[in-house]
Coordinates of C-alpha atoms in Angstrom, one line a residue:
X96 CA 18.1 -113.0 127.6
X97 CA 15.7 -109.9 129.3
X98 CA 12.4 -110.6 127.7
X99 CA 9.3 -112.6 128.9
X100 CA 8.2 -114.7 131.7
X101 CA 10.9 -117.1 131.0
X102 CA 13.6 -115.0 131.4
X103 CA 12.6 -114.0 134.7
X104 CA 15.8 -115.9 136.2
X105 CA 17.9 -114.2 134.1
X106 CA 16.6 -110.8 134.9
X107 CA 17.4 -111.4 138.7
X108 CA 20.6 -112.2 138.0
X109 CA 21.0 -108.6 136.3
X110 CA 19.6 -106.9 139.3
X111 CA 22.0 -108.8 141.3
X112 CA 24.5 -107.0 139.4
X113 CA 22.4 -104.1 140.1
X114 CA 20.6 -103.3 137.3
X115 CA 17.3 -101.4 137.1
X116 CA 14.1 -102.5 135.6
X117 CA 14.8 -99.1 133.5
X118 CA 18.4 -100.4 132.7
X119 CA 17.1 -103.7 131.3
X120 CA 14.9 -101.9 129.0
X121 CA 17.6 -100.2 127.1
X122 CA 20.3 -101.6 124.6
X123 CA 23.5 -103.6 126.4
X124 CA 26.8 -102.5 125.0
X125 CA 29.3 -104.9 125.7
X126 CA 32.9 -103.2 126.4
X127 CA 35.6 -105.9 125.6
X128 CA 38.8 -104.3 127.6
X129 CA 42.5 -105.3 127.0
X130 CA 43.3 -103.2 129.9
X131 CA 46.3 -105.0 132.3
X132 CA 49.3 -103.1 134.7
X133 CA 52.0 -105.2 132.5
X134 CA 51.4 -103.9 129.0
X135 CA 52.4 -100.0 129.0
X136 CA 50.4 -99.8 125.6
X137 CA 47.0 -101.2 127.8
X138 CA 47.6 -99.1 131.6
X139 CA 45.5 -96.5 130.2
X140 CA 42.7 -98.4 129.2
X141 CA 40.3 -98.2 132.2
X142 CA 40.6 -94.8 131.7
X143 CA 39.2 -95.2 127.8
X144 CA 36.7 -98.2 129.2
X145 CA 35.3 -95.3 131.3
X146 CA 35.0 -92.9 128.6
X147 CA 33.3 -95.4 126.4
X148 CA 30.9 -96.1 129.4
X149 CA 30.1 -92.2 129.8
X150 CA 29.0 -91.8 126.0
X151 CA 27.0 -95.0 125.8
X152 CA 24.9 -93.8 129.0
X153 CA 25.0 -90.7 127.5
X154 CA 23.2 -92.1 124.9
X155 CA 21.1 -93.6 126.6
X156 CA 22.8 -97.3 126.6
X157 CA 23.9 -99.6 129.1
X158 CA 27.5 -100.1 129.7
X159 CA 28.7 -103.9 130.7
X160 CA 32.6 -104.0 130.5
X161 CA 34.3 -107.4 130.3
X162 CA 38.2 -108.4 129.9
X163 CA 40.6 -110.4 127.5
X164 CA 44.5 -110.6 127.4
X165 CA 47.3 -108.8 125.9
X166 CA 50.9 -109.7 125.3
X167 CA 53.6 -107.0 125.4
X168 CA 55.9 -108.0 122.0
X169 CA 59.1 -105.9 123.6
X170 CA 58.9 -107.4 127.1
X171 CA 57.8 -111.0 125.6
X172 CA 60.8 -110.6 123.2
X173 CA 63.8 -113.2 122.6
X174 CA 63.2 -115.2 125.2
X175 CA 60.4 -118.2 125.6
X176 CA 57.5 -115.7 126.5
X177 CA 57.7 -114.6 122.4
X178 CA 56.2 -117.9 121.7
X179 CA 53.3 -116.6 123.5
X180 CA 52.9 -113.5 121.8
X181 CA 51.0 -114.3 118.0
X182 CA 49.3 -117.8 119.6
X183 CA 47.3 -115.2 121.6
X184 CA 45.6 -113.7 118.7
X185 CA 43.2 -117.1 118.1
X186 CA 42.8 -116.7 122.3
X187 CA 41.8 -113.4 122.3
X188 CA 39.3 -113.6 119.4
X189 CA 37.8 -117.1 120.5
X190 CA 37.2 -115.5 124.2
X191 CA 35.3 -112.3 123.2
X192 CA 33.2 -114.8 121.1
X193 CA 32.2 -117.1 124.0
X194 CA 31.7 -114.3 125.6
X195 CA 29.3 -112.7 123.3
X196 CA 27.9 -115.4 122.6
X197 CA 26.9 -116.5 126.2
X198 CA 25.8 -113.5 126.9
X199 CA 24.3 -111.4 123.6
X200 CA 24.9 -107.8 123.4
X201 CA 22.8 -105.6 121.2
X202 CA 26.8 -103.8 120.5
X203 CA 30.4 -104.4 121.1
X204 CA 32.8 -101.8 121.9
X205 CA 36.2 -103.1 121.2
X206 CA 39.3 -101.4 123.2
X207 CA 43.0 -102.8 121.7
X208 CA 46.1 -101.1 121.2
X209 CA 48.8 -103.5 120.8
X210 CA 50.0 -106.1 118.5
X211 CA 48.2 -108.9 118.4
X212 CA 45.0 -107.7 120.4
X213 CA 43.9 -105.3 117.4
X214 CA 43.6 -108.4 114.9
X215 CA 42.2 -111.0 117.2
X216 CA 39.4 -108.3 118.0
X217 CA 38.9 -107.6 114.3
X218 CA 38.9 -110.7 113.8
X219 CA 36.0 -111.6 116.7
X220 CA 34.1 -108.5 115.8
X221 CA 34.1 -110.5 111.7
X222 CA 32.4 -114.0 113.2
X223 CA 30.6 -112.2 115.5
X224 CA 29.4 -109.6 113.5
X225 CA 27.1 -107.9 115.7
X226 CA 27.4 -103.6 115.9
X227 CA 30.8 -103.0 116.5
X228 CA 32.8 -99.9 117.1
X229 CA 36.7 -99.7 117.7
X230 CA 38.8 -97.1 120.1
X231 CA 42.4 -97.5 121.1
X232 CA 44.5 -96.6 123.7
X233 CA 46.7 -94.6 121.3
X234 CA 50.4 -94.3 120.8
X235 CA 53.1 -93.3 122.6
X236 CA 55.1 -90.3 122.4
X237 CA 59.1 -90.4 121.4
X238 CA 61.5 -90.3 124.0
X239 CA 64.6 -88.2 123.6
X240 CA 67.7 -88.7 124.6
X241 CA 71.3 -86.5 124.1
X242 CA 68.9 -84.5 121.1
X243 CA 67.8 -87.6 119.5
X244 CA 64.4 -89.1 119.4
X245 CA 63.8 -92.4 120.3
X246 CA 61.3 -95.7 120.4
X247 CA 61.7 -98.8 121.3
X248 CA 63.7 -99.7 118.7
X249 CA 66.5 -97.7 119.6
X250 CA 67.1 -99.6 122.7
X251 CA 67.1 -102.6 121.3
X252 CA 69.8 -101.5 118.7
X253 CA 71.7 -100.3 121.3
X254 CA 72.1 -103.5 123.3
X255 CA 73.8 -104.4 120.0
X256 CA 75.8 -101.0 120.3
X257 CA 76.9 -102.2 123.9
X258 CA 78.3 -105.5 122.6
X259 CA 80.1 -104.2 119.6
X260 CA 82.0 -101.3 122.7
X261 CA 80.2 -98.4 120.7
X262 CA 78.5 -97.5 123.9
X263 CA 79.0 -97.8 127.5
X264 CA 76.4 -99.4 129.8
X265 CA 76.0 -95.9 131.6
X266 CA 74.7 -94.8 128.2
X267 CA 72.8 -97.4 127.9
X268 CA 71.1 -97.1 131.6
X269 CA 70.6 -93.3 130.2
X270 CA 68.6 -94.1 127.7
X271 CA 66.3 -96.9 128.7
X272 CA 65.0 -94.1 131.2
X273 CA 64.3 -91.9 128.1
X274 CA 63.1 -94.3 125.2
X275 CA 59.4 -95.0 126.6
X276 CA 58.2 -91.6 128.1
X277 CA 54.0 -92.3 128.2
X278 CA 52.3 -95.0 128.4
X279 CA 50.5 -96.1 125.0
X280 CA 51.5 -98.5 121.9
X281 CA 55.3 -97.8 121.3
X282 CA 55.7 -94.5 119.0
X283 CA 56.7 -96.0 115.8
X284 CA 55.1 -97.3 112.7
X285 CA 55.8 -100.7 114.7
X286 CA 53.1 -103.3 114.4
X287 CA 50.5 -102.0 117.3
X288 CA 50.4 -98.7 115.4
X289 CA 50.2 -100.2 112.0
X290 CA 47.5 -102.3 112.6
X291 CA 45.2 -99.3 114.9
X292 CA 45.6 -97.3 111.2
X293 CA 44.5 -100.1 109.2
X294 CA 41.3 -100.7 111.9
X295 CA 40.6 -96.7 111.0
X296 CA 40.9 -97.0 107.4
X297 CA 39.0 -100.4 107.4
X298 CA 36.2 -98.3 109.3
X299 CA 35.7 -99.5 112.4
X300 CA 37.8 -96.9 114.0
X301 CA 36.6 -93.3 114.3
X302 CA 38.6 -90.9 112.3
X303 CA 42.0 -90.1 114.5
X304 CA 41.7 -93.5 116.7
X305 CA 45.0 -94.5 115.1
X306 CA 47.2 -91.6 115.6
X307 CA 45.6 -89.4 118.2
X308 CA 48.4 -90.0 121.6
X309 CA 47.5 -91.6 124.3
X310 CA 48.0 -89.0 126.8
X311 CA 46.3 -86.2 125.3
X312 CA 42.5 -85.6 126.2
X313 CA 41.5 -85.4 122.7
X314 CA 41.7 -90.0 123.1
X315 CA 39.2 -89.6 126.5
X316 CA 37.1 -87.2 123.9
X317 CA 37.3 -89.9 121.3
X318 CA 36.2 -92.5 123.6
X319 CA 33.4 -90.8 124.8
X320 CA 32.0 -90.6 121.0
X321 CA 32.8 -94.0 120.3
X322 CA 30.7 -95.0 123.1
X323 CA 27.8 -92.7 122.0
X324 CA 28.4 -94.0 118.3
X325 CA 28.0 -97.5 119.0
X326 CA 24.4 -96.8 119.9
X327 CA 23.7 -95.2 116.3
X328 CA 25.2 -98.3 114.9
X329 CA 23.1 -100.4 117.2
X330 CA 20.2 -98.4 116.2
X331 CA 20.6 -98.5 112.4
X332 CA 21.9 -102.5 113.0
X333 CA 25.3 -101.9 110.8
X334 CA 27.4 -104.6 111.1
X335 CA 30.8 -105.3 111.0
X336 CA 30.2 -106.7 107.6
X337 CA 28.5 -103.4 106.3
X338 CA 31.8 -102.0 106.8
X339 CA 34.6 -104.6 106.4
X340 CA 33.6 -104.7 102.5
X341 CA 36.1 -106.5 100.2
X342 CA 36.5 -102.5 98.9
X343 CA 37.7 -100.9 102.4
X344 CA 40.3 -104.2 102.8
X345 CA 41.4 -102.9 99.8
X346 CA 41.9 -99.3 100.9
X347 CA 43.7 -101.0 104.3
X348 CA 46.2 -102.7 102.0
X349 CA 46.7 -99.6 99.7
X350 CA 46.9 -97.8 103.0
X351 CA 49.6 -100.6 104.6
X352 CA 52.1 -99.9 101.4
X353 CA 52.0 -96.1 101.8
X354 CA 52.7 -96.0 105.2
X355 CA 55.4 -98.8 105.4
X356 CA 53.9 -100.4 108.0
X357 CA 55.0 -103.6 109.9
X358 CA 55.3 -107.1 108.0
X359 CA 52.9 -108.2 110.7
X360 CA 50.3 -106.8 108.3
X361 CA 50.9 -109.5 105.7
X362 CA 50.3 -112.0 108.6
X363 CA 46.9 -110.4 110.0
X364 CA 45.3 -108.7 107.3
X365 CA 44.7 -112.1 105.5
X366 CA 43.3 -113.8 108.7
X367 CA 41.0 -110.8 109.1
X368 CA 40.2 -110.9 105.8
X369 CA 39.5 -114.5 106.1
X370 CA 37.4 -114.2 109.0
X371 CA 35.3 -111.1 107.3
X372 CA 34.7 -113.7 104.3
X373 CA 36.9 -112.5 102.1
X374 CA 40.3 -114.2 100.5
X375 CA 43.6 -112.3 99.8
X376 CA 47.5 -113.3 100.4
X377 CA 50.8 -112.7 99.0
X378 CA 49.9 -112.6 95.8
X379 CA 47.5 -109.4 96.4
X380 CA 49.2 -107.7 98.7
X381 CA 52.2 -107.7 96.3
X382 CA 49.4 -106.6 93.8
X383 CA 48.8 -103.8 95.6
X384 CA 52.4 -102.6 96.1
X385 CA 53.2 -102.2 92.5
X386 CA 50.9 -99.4 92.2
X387 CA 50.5 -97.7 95.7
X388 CA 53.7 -95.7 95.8
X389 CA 55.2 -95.2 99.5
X390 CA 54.3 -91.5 100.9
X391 CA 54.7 -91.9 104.4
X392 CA 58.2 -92.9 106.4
X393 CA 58.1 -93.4 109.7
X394 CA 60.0 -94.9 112.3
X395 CA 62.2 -97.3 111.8
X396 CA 62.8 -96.5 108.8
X397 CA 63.0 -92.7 109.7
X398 CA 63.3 -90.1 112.8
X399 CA 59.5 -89.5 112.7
X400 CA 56.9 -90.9 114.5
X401 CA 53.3 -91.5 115.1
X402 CA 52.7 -88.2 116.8
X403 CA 54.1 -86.2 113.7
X404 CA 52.0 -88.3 111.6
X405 CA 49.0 -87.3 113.8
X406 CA 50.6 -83.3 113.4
X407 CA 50.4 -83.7 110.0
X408 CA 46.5 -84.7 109.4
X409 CA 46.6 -88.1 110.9
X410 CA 45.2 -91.1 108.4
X411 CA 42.6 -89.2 106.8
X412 CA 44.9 -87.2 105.7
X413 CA 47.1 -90.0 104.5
X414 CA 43.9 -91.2 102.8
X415 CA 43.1 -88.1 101.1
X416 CA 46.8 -87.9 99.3
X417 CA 45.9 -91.5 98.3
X418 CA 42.6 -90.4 97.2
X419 CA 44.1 -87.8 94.6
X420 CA 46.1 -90.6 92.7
X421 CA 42.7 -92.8 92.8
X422 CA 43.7 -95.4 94.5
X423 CA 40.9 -95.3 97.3
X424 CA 37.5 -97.0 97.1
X425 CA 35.6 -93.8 98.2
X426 CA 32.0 -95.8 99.2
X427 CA 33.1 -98.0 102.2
X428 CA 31.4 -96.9 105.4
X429 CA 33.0 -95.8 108.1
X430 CA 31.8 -96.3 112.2
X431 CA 31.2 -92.3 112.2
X432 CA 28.5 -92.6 109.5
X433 CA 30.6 -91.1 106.7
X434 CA 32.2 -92.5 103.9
X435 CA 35.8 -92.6 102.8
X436 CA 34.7 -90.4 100.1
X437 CA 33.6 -87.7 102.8
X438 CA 36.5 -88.0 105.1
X439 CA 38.9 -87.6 102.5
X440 CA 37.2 -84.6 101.0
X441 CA 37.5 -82.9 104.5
X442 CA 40.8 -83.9 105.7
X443 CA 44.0 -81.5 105.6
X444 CA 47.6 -82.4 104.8
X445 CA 49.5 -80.3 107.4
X446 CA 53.0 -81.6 106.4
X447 CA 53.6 -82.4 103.0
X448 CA 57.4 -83.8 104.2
X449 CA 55.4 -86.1 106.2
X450 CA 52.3 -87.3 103.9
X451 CA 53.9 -87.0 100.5
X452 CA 52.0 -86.6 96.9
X453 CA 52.8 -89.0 94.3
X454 CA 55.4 -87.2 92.6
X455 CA 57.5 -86.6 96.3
X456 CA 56.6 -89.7 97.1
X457 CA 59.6 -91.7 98.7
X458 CA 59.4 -94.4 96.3
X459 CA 56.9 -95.5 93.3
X460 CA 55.8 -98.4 94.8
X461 CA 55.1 -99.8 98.3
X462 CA 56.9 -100.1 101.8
X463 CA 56.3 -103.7 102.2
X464 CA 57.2 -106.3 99.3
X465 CA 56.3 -110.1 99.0
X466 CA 59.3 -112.4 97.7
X467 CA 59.1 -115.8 96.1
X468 CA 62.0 -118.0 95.0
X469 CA 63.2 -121.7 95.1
X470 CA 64.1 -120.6 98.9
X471 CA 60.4 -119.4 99.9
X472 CA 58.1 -120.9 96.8
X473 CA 54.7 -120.0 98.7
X474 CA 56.7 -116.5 99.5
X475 CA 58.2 -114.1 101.9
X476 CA 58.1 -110.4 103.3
X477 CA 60.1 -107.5 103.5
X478 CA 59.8 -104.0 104.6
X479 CA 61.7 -102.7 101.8
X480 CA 60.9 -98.7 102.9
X481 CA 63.5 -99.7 105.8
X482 CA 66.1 -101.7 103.6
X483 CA 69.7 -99.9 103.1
X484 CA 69.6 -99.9 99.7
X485 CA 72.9 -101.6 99.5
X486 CA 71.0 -104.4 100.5
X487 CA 68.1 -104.3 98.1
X488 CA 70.5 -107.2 95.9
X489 CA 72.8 -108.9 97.8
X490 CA 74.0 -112.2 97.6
X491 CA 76.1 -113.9 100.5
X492 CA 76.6 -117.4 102.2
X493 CA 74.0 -118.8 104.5
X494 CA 75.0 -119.1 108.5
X495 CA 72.5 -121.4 109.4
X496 CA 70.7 -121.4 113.3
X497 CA 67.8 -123.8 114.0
X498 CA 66.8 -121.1 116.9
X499 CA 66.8 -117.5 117.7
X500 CA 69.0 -118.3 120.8
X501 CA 71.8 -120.0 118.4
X502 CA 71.7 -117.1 115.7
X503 CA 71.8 -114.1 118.8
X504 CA 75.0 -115.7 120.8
X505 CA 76.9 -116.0 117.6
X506 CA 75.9 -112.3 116.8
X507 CA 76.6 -110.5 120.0
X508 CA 79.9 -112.9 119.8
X509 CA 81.0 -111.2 116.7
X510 CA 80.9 -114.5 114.6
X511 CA 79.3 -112.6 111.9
X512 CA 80.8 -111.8 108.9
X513 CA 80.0 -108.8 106.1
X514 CA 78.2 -110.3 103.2
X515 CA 76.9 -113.3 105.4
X516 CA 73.0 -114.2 105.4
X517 CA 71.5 -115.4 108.7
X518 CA 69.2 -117.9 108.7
X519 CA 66.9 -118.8 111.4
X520 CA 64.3 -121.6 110.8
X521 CA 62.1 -124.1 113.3
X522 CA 60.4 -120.6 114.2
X523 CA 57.5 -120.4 112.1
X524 CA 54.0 -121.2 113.1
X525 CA 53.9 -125.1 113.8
X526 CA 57.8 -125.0 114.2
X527 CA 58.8 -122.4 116.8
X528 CA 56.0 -123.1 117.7
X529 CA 54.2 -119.8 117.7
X530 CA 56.4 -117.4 114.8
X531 CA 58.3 -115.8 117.2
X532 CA 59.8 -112.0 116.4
X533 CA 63.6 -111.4 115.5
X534 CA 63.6 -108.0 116.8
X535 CA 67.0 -109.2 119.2
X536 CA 69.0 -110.5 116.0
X537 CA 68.1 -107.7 113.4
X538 CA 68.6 -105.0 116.1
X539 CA 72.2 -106.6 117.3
X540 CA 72.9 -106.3 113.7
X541 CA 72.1 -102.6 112.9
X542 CA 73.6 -101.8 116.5
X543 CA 76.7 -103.5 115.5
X544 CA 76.8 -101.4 111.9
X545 CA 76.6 -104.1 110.1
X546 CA 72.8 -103.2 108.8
X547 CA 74.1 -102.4 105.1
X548 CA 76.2 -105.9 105.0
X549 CA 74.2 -108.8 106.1
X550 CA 71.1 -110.1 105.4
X551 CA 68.7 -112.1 107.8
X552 CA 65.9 -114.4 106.8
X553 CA 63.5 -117.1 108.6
X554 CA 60.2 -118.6 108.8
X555 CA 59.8 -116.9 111.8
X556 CA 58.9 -113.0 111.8
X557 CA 60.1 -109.7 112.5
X558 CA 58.7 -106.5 115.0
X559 CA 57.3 -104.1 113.3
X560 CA 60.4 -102.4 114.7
X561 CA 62.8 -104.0 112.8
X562 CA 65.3 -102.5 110.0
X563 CA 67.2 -103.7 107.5
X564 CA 67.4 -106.6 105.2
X565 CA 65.0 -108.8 107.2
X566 CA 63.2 -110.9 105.1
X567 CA 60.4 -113.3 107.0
X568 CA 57.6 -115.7 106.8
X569 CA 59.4 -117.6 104.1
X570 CA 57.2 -120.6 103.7
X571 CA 56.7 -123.0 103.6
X572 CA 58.3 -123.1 107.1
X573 CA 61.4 -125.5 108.0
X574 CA 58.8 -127.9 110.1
X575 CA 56.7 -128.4 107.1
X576 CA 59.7 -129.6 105.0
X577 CA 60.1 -125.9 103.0
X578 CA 63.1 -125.5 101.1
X579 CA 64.7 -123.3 104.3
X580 CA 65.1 -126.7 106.2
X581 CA 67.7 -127.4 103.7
X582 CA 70.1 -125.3 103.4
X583 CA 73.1 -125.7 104.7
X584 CA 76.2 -123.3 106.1
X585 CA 78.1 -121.9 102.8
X586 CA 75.4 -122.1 100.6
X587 CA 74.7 -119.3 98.4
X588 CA 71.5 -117.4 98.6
X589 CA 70.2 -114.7 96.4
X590 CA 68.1 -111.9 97.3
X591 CA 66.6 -109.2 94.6
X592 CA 64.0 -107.3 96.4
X593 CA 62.9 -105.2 93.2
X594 CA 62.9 -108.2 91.4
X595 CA 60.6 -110.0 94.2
X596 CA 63.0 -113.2 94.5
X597 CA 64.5 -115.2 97.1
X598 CA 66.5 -118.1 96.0
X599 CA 68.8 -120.7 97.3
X600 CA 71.0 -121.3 94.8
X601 CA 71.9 -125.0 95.3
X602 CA 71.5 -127.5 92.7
X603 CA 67.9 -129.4 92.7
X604 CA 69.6 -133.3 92.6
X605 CA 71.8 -132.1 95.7
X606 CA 68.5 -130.6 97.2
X607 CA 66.8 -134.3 97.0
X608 CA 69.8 -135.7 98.6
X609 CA 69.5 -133.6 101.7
X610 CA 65.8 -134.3 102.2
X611 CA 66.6 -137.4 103.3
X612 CA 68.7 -136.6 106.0
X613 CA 66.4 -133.6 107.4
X614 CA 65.2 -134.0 111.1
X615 CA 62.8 -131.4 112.7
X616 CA 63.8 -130.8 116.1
X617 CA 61.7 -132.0 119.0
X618 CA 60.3 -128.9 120.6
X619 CA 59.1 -131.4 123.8
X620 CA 55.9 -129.6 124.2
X621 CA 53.9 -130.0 127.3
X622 CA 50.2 -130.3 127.3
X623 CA 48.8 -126.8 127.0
X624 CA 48.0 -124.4 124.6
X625 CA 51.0 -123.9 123.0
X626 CA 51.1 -127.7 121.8
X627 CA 47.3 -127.7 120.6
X628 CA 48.1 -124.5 118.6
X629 CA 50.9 -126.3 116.8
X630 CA 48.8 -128.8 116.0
X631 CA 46.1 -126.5 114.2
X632 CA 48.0 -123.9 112.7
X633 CA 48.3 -122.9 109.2
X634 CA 51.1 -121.8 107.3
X635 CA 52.4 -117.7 107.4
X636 CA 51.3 -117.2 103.9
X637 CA 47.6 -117.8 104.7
X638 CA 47.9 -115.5 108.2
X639 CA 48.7 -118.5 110.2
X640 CA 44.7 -119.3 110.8
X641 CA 44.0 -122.7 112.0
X642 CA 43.0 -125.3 110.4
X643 CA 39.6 -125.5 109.2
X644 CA 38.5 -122.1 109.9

């Protein structure tokens, strides 16, 4: 688009933009930034955009930043704005394409930090597979409140608290000025975090972009040698697929059951994996968790956080405990020029309470587990590292909600009894539409103490925040006729997470009766996106990608 007499038009338009006959000699970098004032994880990111731009110039680059979208999961959360949240992933990928595309960059910079931005950018910088490099905006550090640390989670359990008069609203007001100290992705293993750690162990993430904090200066270092390191890349031409290897998605779902992270991971790491050329699902993700034993526990399912994680050697050092049991493919490349092998070899556990060895580890097998069953016979996921395990087997009668609004009035209204499993379906991909998070229900649950007596299950999904016996993405989903659109209130439903099964344990004859009276709500969808994505989207278990692709 620079070269030759007939680009001459295009070259005035540059210099209208006010670039040099010097600049349009050197290499473009384009700078895809997430950066808006609503997201507290993306108000820094102008500040890392202008880091990135320093190194690239200092390396003798040219800097051209452009924008895409980001959704907030907590302020989206239980109400209609959640339906926007995972339907944005497909948007954000598809615009950094047509951008790129009309417009060709000799290198990307990518700058995420929440949710669903990471994987639609992973998943752009797969198709697009031009030189690619990856920095975040970081996370968050812990609030603290009355001695105790808190995240985001916390608050929303104690909205639940509040309902069940175990704490006043002046508390309450107390501590939603103390949860969410600094701007950055919220401070626990949620999904934002999870998924900037899995970008760094997949390599496209310098060493430390997942756990260095958002507000020290160490990020604006970082940023300023991602922007110089894009132009090695650019100069060597590696490609995202050089480094998103069938090997380092391996190590990212070795890494994703020792860390516990969110369930969100078993919903994106297929779709990137899919959009890198390469196939996994429930089936190897559960693979995976048999043998990678669980060494980190962070919040939720614990009182630490991402910043002690970062204290304690960050995810190479993570990697490097995983390393010593062989479980890491030590040849995949990472952004910085090493191998996994080299960053492993130089990394330091600082806190061997924090990144545990095999034989400390907190449990032999993996924070996340997939389960199948006549109630979800494509499968289902749980973070078992944050299940009471009272609740590991259970078995209680089904309370059946054909919404997240149903299921949360009958909660905060006390309706719910020990033993009970909640179900919520007509929330999964096509049916919600848009898979919205059950952070509301799970949270009024634990903040009502009844975390180690009820279970909760849907096709919909759960925050990377979430605790407890919260099993989602059963599929097939209730609008695609899965077994979860017909159960019924009183039916008996079995859950045996070490086992792996969820089952609805209703005869198969009565089953075949019920199909015939099954009627999948009307949504009433206007025109817009939200309709067309119901209308392409693929089931959970294949990381709700659309059709086709």
């Amino acid at each position: 688009m620079r070269k030759g007499v007939s680009k001459a038009p295009h070259r005035s338009l540059f210099k209208a933009s006010g670039l040099t006959n010097e600049e349009l000699k050197r290499p473009m970098i384009g700078i895809v930034n997430s950066q808006n004032d609503i997201v507290p994880g993306h108000i820094n990111l102008d500040q890392i955009a202008e880091a990135v731009s320093k190194g690239v110039l200092m390396a003798g680059g040219v800097p051209l930043q452009f924008p895409t979208i980001a959704v907030c999961d907590g302020i989206a959360m239980n109400h209609n704005g959640m339906k926007y949240s995972l339907i944005s992933r497909e948007l954000i990928g598809d615009t950094i394409e047509v951008m790129a595309n009309a417009h060709p960059f000799d290198g990307l910079v990518f700058i995420p930090n929440c949710d669903k931005v990471v994987p639609g950018m992973l998943m752009a910088a797969a198709k697009l597979n031009i030189p690619s490099i990856f920095i975040s905006g970081g996370p968050m550090l812990s609030g603290k409140y009355k001695g105790k640390r808190l995240s985001l989670s916390d608050m929303f359990e104690a909205v639940g608290a509040v309902e069940a008069g175990k704490m006043s609203e002046s508390e309450l007001s107390c501590m939603e000025n103390k949860a969410c100290p600094t701007c950055g992705s919220c401070s626990g293993m949620f999904t934002a975090n999870s998924m900037n750690i899995l970008t760094e162990v997949a390599g496209m993430g310098l060493p430390g972009n997942g756990t260095v904090p958002a507000v020290y200066s160490e990020r604006i270092r970082l940023a300023k040698t991602a922007g110089m390191k894009i132009m090695e890349l650019v100069e060597k031409d590696i490609r995202p697929s050089d480094i998103m290897t069938e090997d380092s998605i391996y190590n990212c779902m070795v890494a994703d059951m020792a860390l516990g992270c969110s369930t969100n991971t078993a919903l994106h790491l297929p779709a990137i994996a899919h959009a890198a050329g390469h196939d996994i699902g429930f089936k190897e993700l559960n693979e995976v968790s048999k043998i990678t034993p669980q060494i980190c526990k962070l919040a939720p399912a614990s009182e630490i956080f991402i910043e002690d994680l970062y204290e304690a050697g960050g995810v190479s050092a993570v990697m490097k405990s995983l390393d010593k049991m062989g479980l890491i493919r030590r040849d995949c490349l990472n952004v910085s020029g090493l191998t996994m092998g080299q960053i492993c070899d130089a990394a330091e556990i600082e806190d061997e309470e924090i990144i545990r060895s095999k034989e400390t580890a907190f449990s032999p097998d993996g924070g996340l587990s997939i389960l199948w069953g006549s109630l979800a016979p494509d499968g289902s996921v749980v973070k078992k590292g944050a299940v009471d395990p009272k609740m590991m087997v259970h078995t209680g009668p089904a309370r059946v909600f054909e919404s997240e609004e149903e299921a949360i009035k009958v909660i905060y209204g006390r309706k719910i009894k020990p033993g009970d499993v909640i179900v919520i379906r007509y929330e999964g991909p096509k049916g919600g539409p848009g898979m919205r998070e059950m952070l509301s229900p799970t949270s009024a649950i634990m903040g009502m103490g009844l975390g180690d007596k009820v279970a909760l299950i849907t096709d919909g999904r759960f925050s990377g925040a979430t605790r407890g016996a919260a099993i989602g993405h059963i599929s097939p989903e209730a609008a695609e006729g899965g077994p979860i659109s017909l159960v019924k209130d009183g039916d008996m439903i079995s859950i045996n997470i070490p086992e792996h099964r969820i089952d609805l344990l209703v005869d198969e004859a009565v089953l075949e009766e019920r199909k015939k009276d099954v009627v999948i709500p009307d949504r009433k969808l206007k025109p817009g996106y939200l309709k067309r994505y119901a209308s392409l989207v693929t089931s959970a278990n294949t990381g709700a990608v659309f059709k086709g692709e």
